Amino acid sequence: ARARTVGELLAPTAPFDKKCGRENWTVAFAPDGSYLAWSQGHRIVKLVPWAQCLNNFLLHGTKNGANAASTRLLRQSSEGSQKNKPCEHIIDCGDIVWSLAFGSSVPEKQSRCVNIEWHRFKFGQEQLLLATGLNNGRIKIWDVYTGKLLLNLMDHTEVVRDLTFAPDGSLILVSASRDKTLRVWDLKDDGNMMKVLRGHPNWVYGCAFSPDSSILCSVGAGKAVFLWDMDKYSMLRKLEGHHNDVVACEFSPDGALLATASYDTRVYVWDPHIGVILREFGHLFPAPTPIFAGGANDRWVRSVSFSHDGLHVASLADDKMVRFWRIDEEYPVQVAPLNNGLCCTFSTDGSVLAAGQDGSVYFWATPSHVSSLQHLCRMAIRRVMPTSQVKNLPIPCKVLEFLCYQI
């Protein structure tokens, strides 16, 4: 089935614009759904209120209009009592932007630093930050509401390929770089770098926190998929199965599953707690043998994203297609065409998928599906229990099977 288009945000073009440098490497939604940000190429990041985008799509009837979920989100956003009314910003980051991440602060969450009274910045409940990872190894932190630069983090020696904030509101930021390291920053401590995570033998392409912020997944060149314990800053395990560079990763909303995308033409869905592959989504048929999967092909998977419902995964590959998968089905449930796509992510409520291409962003409605009772039960229990604890519950075997994601 063809995915339904919601709308598009096109980057302005000038006669002197060259195609090189216009790549959109990253697109992100704010945790509260208030903002959308993407890299337009040529150092520029565009920040727009997401409700305003949806409103424009509805008003102008862009290709079938917006879906019901989008309308609902628009209504919620307009009703929200937000102190700072969202407004559009264009940010010049001073260098090519490779990565973006939104971070919000929760005041009751204690910072991990000691000298609390010496902070230059006081992060209140209304604070919303945007981190931008640059070509020169710097990370710039911006105030989303004002568009002002707050911090300039300098320690990486190569491109900052990905950024992710801890979901717990602690404003802990992790950066992944081509200098083969991950670095952990505490923005509540004026951006103090707390730890360097070493272990990747080659470039690090991406990183993602588990929903409870306890585990970090990092992926990179050389088939690498690493899991880190973020309380001890130590490596938990290495997941093995890919046959080429792994470029993107994301946890499911309940933390029970992990999706990884690779140049080997596959997306794997893992149980990260036991290191087992539960599902393989192939983008080339027949699937390439390991020796061919390790080389160049026209099906490199560039990006993967888990939907809010925990049931759908989106992938974007070099064969000019966006695919929507269900975690319990072998083939895509919907597809859409997209040339030169490099990144994709679901909106905060999961109703829309955004994908970046040549400085522009395109949007599709997520396939609608009523979750089964089994899936809802899994999501409920897996939010609080890893695989090992679920298997040790004193309940009948059939109930255990019902609650576990199976191969």
XYZ file of C-alpha atoms in Angstrom:
407
model
C 0.000 0.000 0.000
C 1.115 3.552 -0.672
C 1.697 5.680 2.425
C -0.509 8.772 2.602
C 1.302 12.094 2.219
C 0.630 14.701 4.897
C 2.739 17.613 3.609
C 6.211 18.905 2.874
C 8.534 21.726 3.945
C 10.797 22.731 1.082
C 14.162 24.425 1.554
C 14.604 27.699 -0.352
C 16.825 27.375 -3.397
C 19.017 29.968 -5.048
C 20.576 29.833 -8.525
C 24.075 29.596 -7.030
C 23.146 26.765 -4.635
C 25.148 23.657 -5.346
C 23.651 20.254 -4.682
C 26.667 19.353 -2.540
C 26.171 20.844 0.921
C 22.362 20.806 0.754
C 22.094 17.350 2.360
C 19.584 17.050 5.181
C 21.406 14.734 7.583
C 19.048 15.121 10.496
C 15.467 15.923 11.504
C 14.068 15.978 15.056
C 10.867 16.607 17.019
C 10.790 18.243 20.458
C 9.822 15.844 23.307
C 6.600 17.796 23.938
C 5.724 17.931 20.236
C 6.005 21.717 20.111
C 8.834 22.056 17.590
C 10.321 20.463 14.500
C 13.948 21.080 13.535
C 15.970 20.000 10.521
C 19.226 20.819 8.796
C 18.669 22.705 5.546
C 22.290 22.339 4.500
C 24.893 25.129 4.233
C 25.160 25.470 8.064
C 21.474 26.349 8.488
C 19.031 24.745 10.949
C 15.341 25.596 10.664
C 13.154 25.527 13.796
C 9.390 25.690 13.283
C 6.388 25.180 15.599
C 4.970 21.763 14.689
C 1.359 22.821 15.290
C 1.875 25.660 12.818
C 3.140 23.170 10.209
C 0.101 20.954 10.649
C -2.160 23.983 10.431
C -0.550 25.013 7.147
C -0.919 21.482 5.763
C -4.622 21.536 6.665
C -5.212 25.050 5.274
C -3.492 24.458 1.981
C -4.722 20.898 1.574
C -1.235 19.665 0.752
C -1.627 16.311 -0.942
C -4.615 14.706 0.812
C -4.346 16.992 3.853
C -3.387 15.901 7.351
C -4.792 12.870 9.090
C -7.068 12.837 12.112
C -4.187 12.263 14.511
C -2.468 15.372 13.161
C -5.616 17.400 13.715
C -5.818 16.080 17.272
C -2.192 17.032 17.946
C -2.826 20.504 16.534
C -5.751 20.948 18.920
C -3.678 19.757 21.887
C -0.831 22.106 20.999
C -3.116 25.121 20.747
C -4.763 24.309 24.080
C -1.443 23.796 25.874
C -0.666 26.540 28.379
C 2.792 27.294 27.132
C 4.594 30.214 28.686
C 6.670 30.882 25.594
C 4.567 30.867 22.469
C 6.520 28.914 19.843
C 7.959 30.988 17.029
C 10.074 30.166 14.016
C 13.872 30.460 14.071
C 16.595 30.121 11.476
C 19.942 29.287 13.097
C 23.321 29.630 11.408
C 25.549 27.088 13.153
C 28.760 28.209 11.461
C 29.533 24.791 9.959
C 27.824 21.828 8.291
C 25.223 20.328 10.667
C 25.313 16.527 10.962
C 23.111 15.930 13.999
C 20.317 17.458 16.077
C 18.698 16.590 19.404
C 16.083 18.280 21.567
C 16.450 18.232 25.348
C 14.047 19.397 28.028
C 14.683 19.784 31.718
C 12.656 18.428 34.608
C 13.272 20.493 37.765
C 12.698 17.653 40.268
C 15.425 15.572 38.604
C 18.677 16.183 40.488
C 21.769 17.040 38.493
C 24.718 14.661 38.840
C 27.151 17.510 39.415
C 28.334 18.948 42.747
C 28.762 22.709 42.408
C 25.134 23.534 41.771
C 25.426 27.145 42.971
C 28.069 28.021 40.356
C 25.984 27.405 37.245
C 25.773 30.059 34.567
C 22.404 28.745 33.383
C 19.366 27.919 35.483
C 17.203 25.398 33.694
C 13.543 25.742 34.568
C 10.546 23.660 33.578
C 9.930 25.767 30.478
C 13.471 25.261 29.163
C 13.795 23.565 25.790
C 17.236 23.119 24.259
C 18.490 22.158 20.814
C 21.911 20.545 20.455
C 23.605 20.715 17.050
C 26.564 18.500 16.125
C 28.907 20.077 13.591
C 31.449 19.087 10.967
C 34.335 20.624 12.948
C 33.670 18.483 16.039
C 31.877 21.192 18.021
C 28.473 20.879 19.663
C 26.431 24.055 19.985
C 23.527 24.274 22.439
C 20.696 26.693 21.614
C 17.670 28.008 23.488
C 14.760 26.908 21.307
C 12.407 29.722 22.369
C 14.853 32.561 21.728
C 17.217 31.036 19.165
C 20.202 32.187 21.259
C 23.446 30.240 21.641
C 23.934 29.000 25.229
C 26.942 26.679 25.138
C 29.735 25.719 22.795
C 31.104 22.251 23.608
C 34.557 21.539 22.199
C 36.279 18.214 22.687
C 35.628 15.981 19.684
C 38.319 16.050 17.018
C 36.094 14.871 14.141
C 32.519 15.187 12.819
C 29.800 14.864 15.500
C 27.644 12.326 13.698
C 24.815 11.908 16.211
C 23.414 13.335 19.456
C 20.909 12.031 21.990
C 19.552 13.394 25.279
C 18.662 11.147 28.211
C 14.820 10.945 28.256
C 14.691 11.407 32.049
C 15.043 15.201 31.817
C 18.481 15.203 33.453
C 19.907 17.088 30.424
C 22.623 14.466 30.035
C 23.734 14.596 26.401
C 25.676 11.885 24.554
C 27.541 12.622 21.326
C 28.819 10.112 18.763
C 31.732 11.104 16.554
C 33.984 9.976 13.755
C 36.859 10.270 16.242
C 35.733 6.761 17.405
C 34.429 7.983 20.776
C 31.175 8.775 22.555
C 31.206 11.634 25.043
C 28.797 12.242 27.899
C 27.987 15.874 28.777
C 26.030 17.330 31.712
C 24.299 20.478 30.488
C 23.070 21.278 33.995
C 26.741 21.566 34.923
C 27.441 24.158 32.207
C 28.138 21.445 29.652
C 30.833 19.702 31.679
C 32.095 16.562 29.916
C 31.612 13.720 32.368
C 32.920 10.680 30.510
C 34.476 9.409 27.295
C 33.197 6.018 26.130
C 35.826 4.148 24.124
C 35.492 0.798 22.409
C 34.516 1.486 18.814
C 37.374 0.554 16.474
C 36.078 2.891 13.754
C 33.686 5.801 13.187
C 30.640 5.989 15.461
C 27.542 6.726 13.381
C 24.710 6.836 15.879
C 23.554 6.503 19.490
C 20.249 6.150 21.326
C 19.100 5.983 24.951
C 16.686 3.386 26.256
C 13.425 4.962 27.542
C 14.535 4.660 31.191
C 17.948 6.235 30.374
C 19.815 3.264 31.872
C 21.215 1.845 28.603
C 22.865 3.530 25.642
C 23.158 1.857 22.253
C 25.896 3.011 19.883
C 26.462 1.865 16.300
C 29.252 2.426 13.837
C 31.604 1.258 11.103
C 32.864 -2.310 11.212
C 29.459 -3.929 11.977
C 29.552 -2.489 15.505
C 26.508 -2.455 17.818
C 27.449 -1.737 21.452
C 25.275 -1.505 24.571
C 26.517 0.613 27.503
C 25.477 0.716 31.166
C 24.964 4.441 31.758
C 25.117 4.155 35.543
C 28.622 2.641 35.486
C 29.686 3.948 32.037
C 30.802 0.458 31.098
C 30.073 -1.752 28.108
C 27.275 -4.266 28.692
C 27.588 -6.322 25.515
C 28.285 -6.247 21.823
C 25.508 -7.363 19.466
C 26.756 -9.360 16.488
C 24.858 -10.133 13.286
C 25.258 -7.271 10.807
C 27.602 -7.661 7.813
C 28.398 -3.993 7.092
C 28.522 -0.590 8.793
C 25.603 0.011 11.175
C 24.375 3.589 10.808
C 21.261 4.066 12.962
C 19.575 2.645 16.053
C 16.500 3.264 18.178
C 14.788 1.601 21.145
C 11.096 0.777 21.207
C 8.960 2.915 23.581
C 8.877 0.129 26.184
C 12.646 -0.470 25.953
C 12.145 -4.176 25.160
C 13.277 -3.954 21.520
C 16.104 -2.292 19.622
C 16.078 -1.569 15.882
C 19.375 -1.160 13.986
C 19.874 -0.167 10.340
C 22.891 -1.188 8.297
C 24.496 -0.856 4.896
C 24.081 -4.650 4.655
C 20.520 -3.895 3.353
C 18.863 -5.023 6.577
C 17.101 -3.667 9.636
C 17.349 -5.983 12.649
C 14.972 -5.877 15.601
C 16.786 -7.211 18.684
C 15.963 -8.150 22.225
C 18.859 -6.058 23.582
C 18.676 -7.651 27.033
C 19.712 -11.075 25.747
C 21.347 -10.067 22.436
C 19.013 -12.067 20.159
C 17.703 -10.986 16.725
C 13.900 -11.269 16.797
C 13.079 -9.915 13.323
C 14.889 -9.135 10.089
C 13.538 -6.560 7.633
C 15.260 -7.045 4.276
C 15.538 -4.355 1.595
C 17.027 -6.555 -1.154
C 15.607 -9.855 -2.415
C 17.140 -12.303 -2.397
C 19.181 -11.057 0.551
C 22.879 -10.613 -0.256
C 25.355 -13.156 1.072
C 27.730 -11.817 3.772
C 30.544 -11.165 1.287
C 28.278 -9.023 -0.930
C 26.440 -7.415 1.993
C 29.814 -6.090 3.154
C 30.339 -4.052 -0.008
C 28.597 -1.353 -2.019
C 25.035 -1.973 -3.182
C 22.043 0.175 -4.048
C 20.051 -0.817 -0.945
C 22.044 0.690 1.914
C 19.633 1.431 4.765
C 20.237 4.979 5.959
C 17.843 5.449 8.861
C 15.390 3.650 11.133
C 12.778 4.897 13.594
C 10.404 3.263 16.086
C 6.847 4.570 16.295
C 5.204 5.652 19.539
C 2.841 2.655 19.393
C 5.772 0.222 19.571
C 4.231 -1.689 16.673
C 5.629 0.120 13.623
C 9.181 0.694 12.387
C 10.088 3.021 9.521
C 13.190 2.609 7.372
C 14.757 4.656 4.610
C 17.108 3.145 2.019
C 19.123 4.060 -1.065
C 16.580 2.373 -3.353
C 14.529 5.622 -3.135
C 11.880 4.144 -0.858
C 10.522 4.802 2.627
C 9.039 1.678 4.196
C 6.669 1.169 7.129
C 6.972 -2.228 8.818
C 5.002 -3.947 11.553
C 7.193 -5.764 14.052
C 5.096 -8.925 13.671
C 5.118 -9.019 9.836
C 7.870 -9.878 7.368
C 6.991 -7.428 4.589
C 6.310 -3.651 4.603
C 2.718 -2.625 5.255
C 3.166 0.685 3.393
C 5.794 2.335 1.180
C 6.478 5.792 -0.244
C 8.972 7.144 -2.806
C 11.821 9.455 -1.713
C 15.015 10.269 -3.629
C 18.273 10.922 -1.753
C 16.675 10.401 1.670
C 19.154 10.382 4.561
C 17.137 10.529 7.806
C 13.683 9.776 9.166
C 11.924 10.048 12.515
C 8.390 9.748 13.874
C 6.614 12.726 15.402
C 6.309 12.774 19.189
C 2.813 11.247 19.133
C 3.809 8.774 16.391
C 1.105 9.877 13.922
C 3.482 11.281 11.281
C 6.849 10.227 9.838
C 9.252 12.986 8.778
C 12.061 12.243 6.307
C 14.816 14.555 5.140
C 16.021 15.028 1.583
C 18.289 17.762 0.103
C 17.437 20.350 2.760
C 13.687 19.661 2.669
C 11.376 17.530 4.829
C 8.512 15.297 3.687
C 5.736 13.897 5.889
C 3.588 10.753 5.719
C 0.795 9.476 7.930
C 1.746 6.441 10.014
C -0.295 3.314 9.161
C -3.272 3.147 11.507
C -3.692 -0.093 13.402
C -5.488 -1.084 16.589
C -2.964 -2.775 18.867
C -3.795 -6.290 20.019
C -4.350 -7.084 23.682
C -1.107 -9.080 23.579
C 0.868 -6.081 22.326
C -0.665 -3.757 24.937
C 0.143 -6.272 27.710
C 3.729 -6.614 26.455
C 4.188 -2.843 26.333
C 2.773 -2.420 29.854
C 4.991 -5.019 31.535
C 8.136 -4.401 29.476
C 8.200 -0.730 30.487
C 9.145 -1.900 33.986
C 10.827 -5.300 33.436
C 13.642 -6.570 31.203
C 13.487 -10.009 29.546
C 15.259 -11.851 32.370
C 12.829 -10.602 35.026
C 9.775 -11.406 32.925
C 10.998 -14.987 32.415
C 11.438 -15.406 36.185
C 7.870 -14.400 37.018
C 5.937 -17.134 38.882
C 3.254 -17.440 36.202
C 2.246 -20.239 33.773
C 4.441 -20.856 30.712
C 1.674 -19.891 28.295
C 1.286 -16.514 29.984
C 5.059 -16.012 29.811
C 5.005 -16.717 26.077
C 2.136 -14.250 25.739
C 4.188 -11.508 27.435
C 7.492 -12.071 25.586
C 8.438 -10.849 22.148
C 9.108 -14.082 20.246
C 11.411 -14.954 17.357
